[in-house]
Each structure stands twice: as structure tokens, then as C-alpha cells.
């Protein structure tokens, strides 16, 4: 954990918290997902990590190689999507044109279809778990 410095908190939910972190050596920004440890949580998160690491799709945020264990938390280092949540983008825009909505929906369906082809079900697909990397395509 000494390798990273906190930039800001970027989200929270049932899983725990997400923080924007900066690698002190490379200056790379990453998202770090902190999950409170417990036997059941550790089993579910281990499955999520194994499944997620097998995914290679342009609209799916990648886990970095690093998973950090502390006595109380598990921290997963992930790519950082600088564009924020789909929810925030919809609120800021007020509405999308039909062409924009179609494009974004096609990207989401492509992601879901890919996951299903890999025998993986997302189980928490919503406006707050879909992120933007700053380009037009959701991740």
C-alpha cells in the first residue's frame, strides 16, 4: 500500500469504498476497491477476481495484477475510468439524442454479450456500475 497515495474517494456501495490512487513511482492513476474482509466476502471476491481477470473486452475495466490483503480489508487495483459513472453523465446531459443512446446501448450490450459468452453473469449492471474512461464508449 506504500506504493500508492490517496487522491480522493470516488465511490461507495455495498462492497465497500473505491478510491482514486496514484502510483508514487509511475504517477499512474488507478481505482482501488476496498472490501471489508470476512469468510463469505473473501470467497465471493476471490471468484470475482478470477472471473474478471479472464475478461478481455474494450468495454470492461481491467483489474491490475495487484490484490492487496490487510488484516481487515482486501484492496483490488483496477484501471481508472476518468469519465465517471453513466448516472453522472446522464444527469449532466439531461437527455441523450437517439443516436447517442443507441451507441451507448450497443456498447453495453456488447459487454454483456461478451460476459455471457464467457459464462459470466454481471449481477449488478446499473447506471452506477457503468463507467466512462473519457472517450464516448462506456466501460
JSON list of C-alpha atoms in Angstrom, two decimals:
[
{"chain": "A", "resi": 1, "resn": "UNK", "atom": "CA", "xyz": [0.00, 0.00, 0.00]},
{"chain": "A", "resi": 2, "resn": "UNK", "atom": "CA", "xyz": [3.00, 2.27, 0.46]},
{"chain": "A", "resi": 3, "resn": "UNK", "atom": "CA", "xyz": [3.32, 2.29, -3.33]},
{"chain": "A", "resi": 4, "resn": "UNK", "atom": "CA", "xyz": [0.13, 4.39, -3.70]},
{"chain": "A", "resi": 5, "resn": "UNK", "atom": "CA", "xyz": [-1.05, 7.75, -2.40]},
{"chain": "A", "resi": 6, "resn": "UNK", "atom": "CA", "xyz": [-4.69, 8.73, -1.97]},
{"chain": "A", "resi": 7, "resn": "UNK", "atom": "CA", "xyz": [-6.01, 11.31, -4.43]},
{"chain": "A", "resi": 8, "resn": "UNK", "atom": "CA", "xyz": [-9.71, 11.20, -3.46]},
{"chain": "A", "resi": 9, "resn": "UNK", "atom": "CA", "xyz": [-12.63, 8.92, -2.62]},
{"chain": "A", "resi": 10, "resn": "UNK", "atom": "CA", "xyz": [-14.58, 8.13, -5.78]},
{"chain": "A", "resi": 11, "resn": "UNK", "atom": "CA", "xyz": [-17.44, 5.93, -4.63]},
{"chain": "A", "resi": 12, "resn": "UNK", "atom": "CA", "xyz": [-19.03, 3.66, -2.08]},
{"chain": "A", "resi": 13, "resn": "UNK", "atom": "CA", "xyz": [-21.56, 0.89, -2.07]},
{"chain": "A", "resi": 14, "resn": "UNK", "atom": "CA", "xyz": [-22.45, -2.46, -0.59]},
{"chain": "A", "resi": 15, "resn": "UNK", "atom": "CA", "xyz": [-18.96, -3.77, -1.37]},
{"chain": "A", "resi": 16, "resn": "UNK", "atom": "CA", "xyz": [-17.07, -1.04, 0.49]},
{"chain": "A", "resi": 17, "resn": "UNK", "atom": "CA", "xyz": [-15.35, 2.02, -0.96]},
{"chain": "A", "resi": 18, "resn": "UNK", "atom": "CA", "xyz": [-13.45, 2.96, -4.11]},
{"chain": "A", "resi": 19, "resn": "UNK", "atom": "CA", "xyz": [-10.58, 5.41, -4.02]},
{"chain": "A", "resi": 20, "resn": "UNK", "atom": "CA", "xyz": [-8.59, 7.14, -6.70]},
{"chain": "A", "resi": 21, "resn": "UNK", "atom": "CA", "xyz": [-4.94, 6.38, -6.00]},
{"chain": "A", "resi": 22, "resn": "UNK", "atom": "CA", "xyz": [-1.69, 7.48, -7.64]},
{"chain": "A", "resi": 23, "resn": "UNK", "atom": "CA", "xyz": [1.31, 5.21, -8.02]},
{"chain": "A", "resi": 24, "resn": "UNK", "atom": "CA", "xyz": [4.14, 7.14, -6.36]},
{"chain": "A", "resi": 25, "resn": "UNK", "atom": "CA", "xyz": [6.75, 5.86, -8.83]},
{"chain": "A", "resi": 26, "resn": "UNK", "atom": "CA", "xyz": [4.92, 5.93, -12.18]},
{"chain": "A", "resi": 27, "resn": "UNK", "atom": "CA", "xyz": [2.28, 8.58, -11.35]},
{"chain": "A", "resi": 28, "resn": "UNK", "atom": "CA", "xyz": [-0.33, 6.28, -12.92]},
{"chain": "A", "resi": 29, "resn": "UNK", "atom": "CA", "xyz": [-3.86, 6.82, -11.61]},
{"chain": "A", "resi": 30, "resn": "UNK", "atom": "CA", "xyz": [-5.73, 3.68, -10.56]},
{"chain": "A", "resi": 31, "resn": "UNK", "atom": "CA", "xyz": [-9.01, 2.91, -8.85]},
{"chain": "A", "resi": 32, "resn": "UNK", "atom": "CA", "xyz": [-8.63, 0.86, -5.69]},
{"chain": "A", "resi": 33, "resn": "UNK", "atom": "CA", "xyz": [-11.67, -1.04, -4.50]},
{"chain": "A", "resi": 34, "resn": "UNK", "atom": "CA", "xyz": [-11.54, -1.68, -0.72]},
{"chain": "A", "resi": 35, "resn": "UNK", "atom": "CA", "xyz": [-13.66, -4.55, 0.58]},
{"chain": "A", "resi": 36, "resn": "UNK", "atom": "CA", "xyz": [-14.04, -5.40, 4.26]},
{"chain": "A", "resi": 37, "resn": "UNK", "atom": "CA", "xyz": [-12.83, -8.94, 4.81]},
{"chain": "A", "resi": 38, "resn": "UNK", "atom": "CA", "xyz": [-14.85, -11.85, 6.10]},
{"chain": "A", "resi": 39, "resn": "UNK", "atom": "CA", "xyz": [-15.06, -15.55, 5.17]},
{"chain": "A", "resi": 40, "resn": "UNK", "atom": "CA", "xyz": [-18.10, -15.23, 2.90]},
{"chain": "A", "resi": 41, "resn": "UNK", "atom": "CA", "xyz": [-16.86, -11.98, 1.36]},
{"chain": "A", "resi": 42, "resn": "UNK", "atom": "CA", "xyz": [-13.41, -13.44, 0.68]},
{"chain": "A", "resi": 43, "resn": "UNK", "atom": "CA", "xyz": [-14.94, -16.44, -1.17]},
{"chain": "A", "resi": 44, "resn": "UNK", "atom": "CA", "xyz": [-17.17, -14.23, -3.33]},
{"chain": "A", "resi": 45, "resn": "UNK", "atom": "CA", "xyz": [-14.43, -11.72, -4.07]},
{"chain": "A", "resi": 46, "resn": "UNK", "atom": "CA", "xyz": [-11.97, -14.49, -4.95]},
{"chain": "A", "resi": 47, "resn": "UNK", "atom": "CA", "xyz": [-14.48, -15.76, -7.54]},
{"chain": "A", "resi": 48, "resn": "UNK", "atom": "CA", "xyz": [-14.99, -12.21, -8.87]},
{"chain": "A", "resi": 49, "resn": "UNK", "atom": "CA", "xyz": [-11.24, -11.68, -9.23]},
{"chain": "A", "resi": 50, "resn": "UNK", "atom": "CA", "xyz": [-10.73, -14.99, -11.04]},
{"chain": "A", "resi": 51, "resn": "UNK", "atom": "CA", "xyz": [-13.65, -14.29, -13.38]},
{"chain": "A", "resi": 52, "resn": "UNK", "atom": "CA", "xyz": [-12.74, -10.68, -14.02]},
{"chain": "A", "resi": 53, "resn": "UNK", "atom": "CA", "xyz": [-9.08, -11.39, -14.78]},
{"chain": "A", "resi": 54, "resn": "UNK", "atom": "CA", "xyz": [-10.16, -13.72, -17.61]},
{"chain": "A", "resi": 55, "resn": "UNK", "atom": "CA", "xyz": [-12.11, -10.95, -19.38]},
{"chain": "A", "resi": 56, "resn": "UNK", "atom": "CA", "xyz": [-10.54, -9.06, -22.30]},
{"chain": "A", "resi": 57, "resn": "UNK", "atom": "CA", "xyz": [-13.01, -6.62, -23.83]},
{"chain": "A", "resi": 58, "resn": "UNK", "atom": "CA", "xyz": [-12.63, -2.92, -24.69]},
{"chain": "A", "resi": 59, "resn": "UNK", "atom": "CA", "xyz": [-15.72, -2.01, -22.62]},
{"chain": "A", "resi": 60, "resn": "UNK", "atom": "CA", "xyz": [-14.68, -3.83, -19.45]},
{"chain": "A", "resi": 61, "resn": "UNK", "atom": "CA", "xyz": [-12.39, -2.22, -16.87]},
{"chain": "A", "resi": 62, "resn": "UNK", "atom": "CA", "xyz": [-9.37, -4.40, -16.25]},
{"chain": "A", "resi": 63, "resn": "UNK", "atom": "CA", "xyz": [-8.04, -5.48, -12.90]},
{"chain": "A", "resi": 64, "resn": "UNK", "atom": "CA", "xyz": [-4.38, -4.76, -12.49]},
{"chain": "A", "resi": 65, "resn": "UNK", "atom": "CA", "xyz": [-2.27, -7.67, -11.31]},
{"chain": "A", "resi": 66, "resn": "UNK", "atom": "CA", "xyz": [-2.17, -6.44, -7.75]},
{"chain": "A", "resi": 67, "resn": "UNK", "atom": "CA", "xyz": [-4.57, -7.53, -4.99]},
{"chain": "A", "resi": 68, "resn": "UNK", "atom": "CA", "xyz": [-3.57, -6.27, -1.56]},
{"chain": "A", "resi": 69, "resn": "UNK", "atom": "CA", "xyz": [-4.59, -8.06, 1.65]},
{"chain": "A", "resi": 70, "resn": "UNK", "atom": "CA", "xyz": [-4.63, -6.34, 5.01]},
{"chain": "A", "resi": 71, "resn": "UNK", "atom": "CA", "xyz": [-5.94, -7.86, 8.25]},
{"chain": "A", "resi": 72, "resn": "UNK", "atom": "CA", "xyz": [-9.28, -6.06, 7.77]},
{"chain": "A", "resi": 73, "resn": "UNK", "atom": "CA", "xyz": [-9.60, -5.30, 4.04]},
{"chain": "A", "resi": 74, "resn": "UNK", "atom": "CA", "xyz": [-8.92, -6.62, 0.60]},
{"chain": "A", "resi": 75, "resn": "UNK", "atom": "CA", "xyz": [-7.94, -3.98, -1.96]},
{"chain": "A", "resi": 76, "resn": "UNK", "atom": "CA", "xyz": [-8.26, -4.60, -5.70]},
{"chain": "A", "resi": 77, "resn": "UNK", "atom": "CA", "xyz": [-6.25, -2.35, -8.01]},
{"chain": "A", "resi": 78, "resn": "UNK", "atom": "CA", "xyz": [-8.15, -1.56, -11.22]},
{"chain": "A", "resi": 79, "resn": "UNK", "atom": "CA", "xyz": [-7.95, 0.72, -14.24]},
{"chain": "A", "resi": 80, "resn": "UNK", "atom": "CA", "xyz": [-9.33, 4.17, -13.53]},
{"chain": "A", "resi": 81, "resn": "UNK", "atom": "CA", "xyz": [-12.19, 5.40, -15.73]},
{"chain": "A", "resi": 82, "resn": "UNK", "atom": "CA", "xyz": [-11.75, 9.18, -15.59]},
{"chain": "A", "resi": 83, "resn": "UNK", "atom": "CA", "xyz": [-15.13, 9.90, -17.20]},
{"chain": "A", "resi": 84, "resn": "UNK", "atom": "CA", "xyz": [-17.11, 8.83, -14.12]},
{"chain": "A", "resi": 85, "resn": "UNK", "atom": "CA", "xyz": [-20.41, 6.95, -13.84]},
{"chain": "A", "resi": 86, "resn": "UNK", "atom": "CA", "xyz": [-23.07, 6.63, -16.54]},
{"chain": "A", "resi": 87, "resn": "UNK", "atom": "CA", "xyz": [-25.50, 8.02, -13.97]},
{"chain": "A", "resi": 88, "resn": "UNK", "atom": "CA", "xyz": [-23.50, 11.25, -13.64]},
{"chain": "A", "resi": 89, "resn": "UNK", "atom": "CA", "xyz": [-23.25, 11.60, -17.40]},
{"chain": "A", "resi": 90, "resn": "UNK", "atom": "CA", "xyz": [-27.00, 11.18, -17.88]},
{"chain": "A", "resi": 91, "resn": "UNK", "atom": "CA", "xyz": [-27.73, 13.71, -15.11]},
{"chain": "A", "resi": 92, "resn": "UNK", "atom": "CA", "xyz": [-25.31, 16.23, -16.62]},
{"chain": "A", "resi": 93, "resn": "UNK", "atom": "CA", "xyz": [-26.67, 15.82, -20.16]},
{"chain": "A", "resi": 94, "resn": "UNK", "atom": "CA", "xyz": [-30.32, 15.75, -19.13]},
{"chain": "A", "resi": 95, "resn": "UNK", "atom": "CA", "xyz": [-31.01, 13.51, -22.10]},
{"chain": "A", "resi": 96, "resn": "UNK", "atom": "CA", "xyz": [-29.23, 11.82, -25.00]},
{"chain": "A", "resi": 97, "resn": "UNK", "atom": "CA", "xyz": [-30.17, 12.00, -28.64]},
{"chain": "A", "resi": 98, "resn": "UNK", "atom": "CA", "xyz": [-31.48, 8.76, -30.09]},
{"chain": "A", "resi": 99, "resn": "UNK", "atom": "CA", "xyz": [-28.17, 8.22, -31.92]},
{"chain": "A", "resi": 100, "resn": "UNK", "atom": "CA", "xyz": [-26.14, 8.75, -28.71]},
{"chain": "A", "resi": 101, "resn": "UNK", "atom": "CA", "xyz": [-28.42, 6.45, -26.71]},
{"chain": "A", "resi": 102, "resn": "UNK", "atom": "CA", "xyz": [-28.22, 3.77, -29.40]},
{"chain": "A", "resi": 103, "resn": "UNK", "atom": "CA", "xyz": [-24.44, 3.96, -29.50]},
{"chain": "A", "resi": 104, "resn": "UNK", "atom": "CA", "xyz": [-24.09, 3.69, -25.71]},
{"chain": "A", "resi": 105, "resn": "UNK", "atom": "CA", "xyz": [-26.64, 0.88, -25.51]},
{"chain": "A", "resi": 106, "resn": "UNK", "atom": "CA", "xyz": [-24.79, -1.08, -28.21]},
{"chain": "A", "resi": 107, "resn": "UNK", "atom": "CA", "xyz": [-21.57, -0.76, -26.19]},
{"chain": "A", "resi": 108, "resn": "UNK", "atom": "CA", "xyz": [-23.32, -2.03, -23.05]},
{"chain": "A", "resi": 109, "resn": "UNK", "atom": "CA", "xyz": [-24.93, -4.95, -24.89]},
{"chain": "A", "resi": 110, "resn": "UNK", "atom": "CA", "xyz": [-21.57, -5.84, -26.43]},
{"chain": "A", "resi": 111, "resn": "UNK", "atom": "CA", "xyz": [-20.09, -6.02, -22.93]},
{"chain": "A", "resi": 112, "resn": "UNK", "atom": "CA", "xyz": [-22.94, -8.12, -21.55]},
{"chain": "A", "resi": 113, "resn": "UNK", "atom": "CA", "xyz": [-22.89, -10.46, -24.56]},
{"chain": "A", "resi": 114, "resn": "UNK", "atom": "CA", "xyz": [-19.16, -10.97, -24.15]},
{"chain": "A", "resi": 115, "resn": "UNK", "atom": "CA", "xyz": [-19.54, -11.77, -20.44]},
{"chain": "A", "resi": 116, "resn": "UNK", "atom": "CA", "xyz": [-22.31, -14.27, -21.21]},
{"chain": "A", "resi": 117, "resn": "UNK", "atom": "CA", "xyz": [-20.14, -15.90, -23.91]},
{"chain": "A", "resi": 118, "resn": "UNK", "atom": "CA", "xyz": [-17.54, -16.41, -21.16]},
{"chain": "A", "resi": 119, "resn": "UNK", "atom": "CA", "xyz": [-20.21, -17.97, -18.89]},
{"chain": "A", "resi": 120, "resn": "UNK", "atom": "CA", "xyz": [-20.13, -14.94, -16.57]},
{"chain": "A", "resi": 121, "resn": "UNK", "atom": "CA", "xyz": [-23.21, -13.09, -15.32]},
{"chain": "A", "resi": 122, "resn": "UNK", "atom": "CA", "xyz": [-22.69, -9.49, -14.13]},
{"chain": "A", "resi": 123, "resn": "UNK", "atom": "CA", "xyz": [-25.47, -9.46, -11.45]},
{"chain": "A", "resi": 124, "resn": "UNK", "atom": "CA", "xyz": [-25.08, -5.74, -10.69]},
{"chain": "A", "resi": 125, "resn": "UNK", "atom": "CA", "xyz": [-25.38, -3.93, -14.01]},
{"chain": "A", "resi": 126, "resn": "UNK", "atom": "CA", "xyz": [-26.78, -0.46, -13.43]},
{"chain": "A", "resi": 127, "resn": "UNK", "atom": "CA", "xyz": [-26.11, 3.24, -14.03]},
{"chain": "A", "resi": 128, "resn": "UNK", "atom": "CA", "xyz": [-23.71, 3.42, -11.10]},
{"chain": "A", "resi": 129, "resn": "UNK", "atom": "CA", "xyz": [-21.61, 0.40, -12.14]},
{"chain": "A", "resi": 130, "resn": "UNK", "atom": "CA", "xyz": [-21.06, 1.58, -15.71]},
{"chain": "A", "resi": 131, "resn": "UNK", "atom": "CA", "xyz": [-18.13, 3.95, -16.10]},
{"chain": "A", "resi": 132, "resn": "UNK", "atom": "CA", "xyz": [-16.63, 6.20, -18.76]},
{"chain": "A", "resi": 133, "resn": "UNK", "atom": "CA", "xyz": [-12.94, 6.48, -19.50]},
{"chain": "A", "resi": 134, "resn": "UNK", "atom": "CA", "xyz": [-13.35, 9.93, -21.04]},
{"chain": "A", "resi": 135, "resn": "UNK", "atom": "CA", "xyz": [-13.99, 8.57, -24.54]},
{"chain": "A", "resi": 136, "resn": "UNK", "atom": "CA", "xyz": [-17.53, 8.08, -25.89]},
{"chain": "A", "resi": 137, "resn": "UNK", "atom": "CA", "xyz": [-17.54, 4.34, -25.04]},
{"chain": "A", "resi": 138, "resn": "UNK", "atom": "CA", "xyz": [-18.79, 3.07, -21.64]},
{"chain": "A", "resi": 139, "resn": "UNK", "atom": "CA", "xyz": [-16.73, 0.60, -19.57]}
]
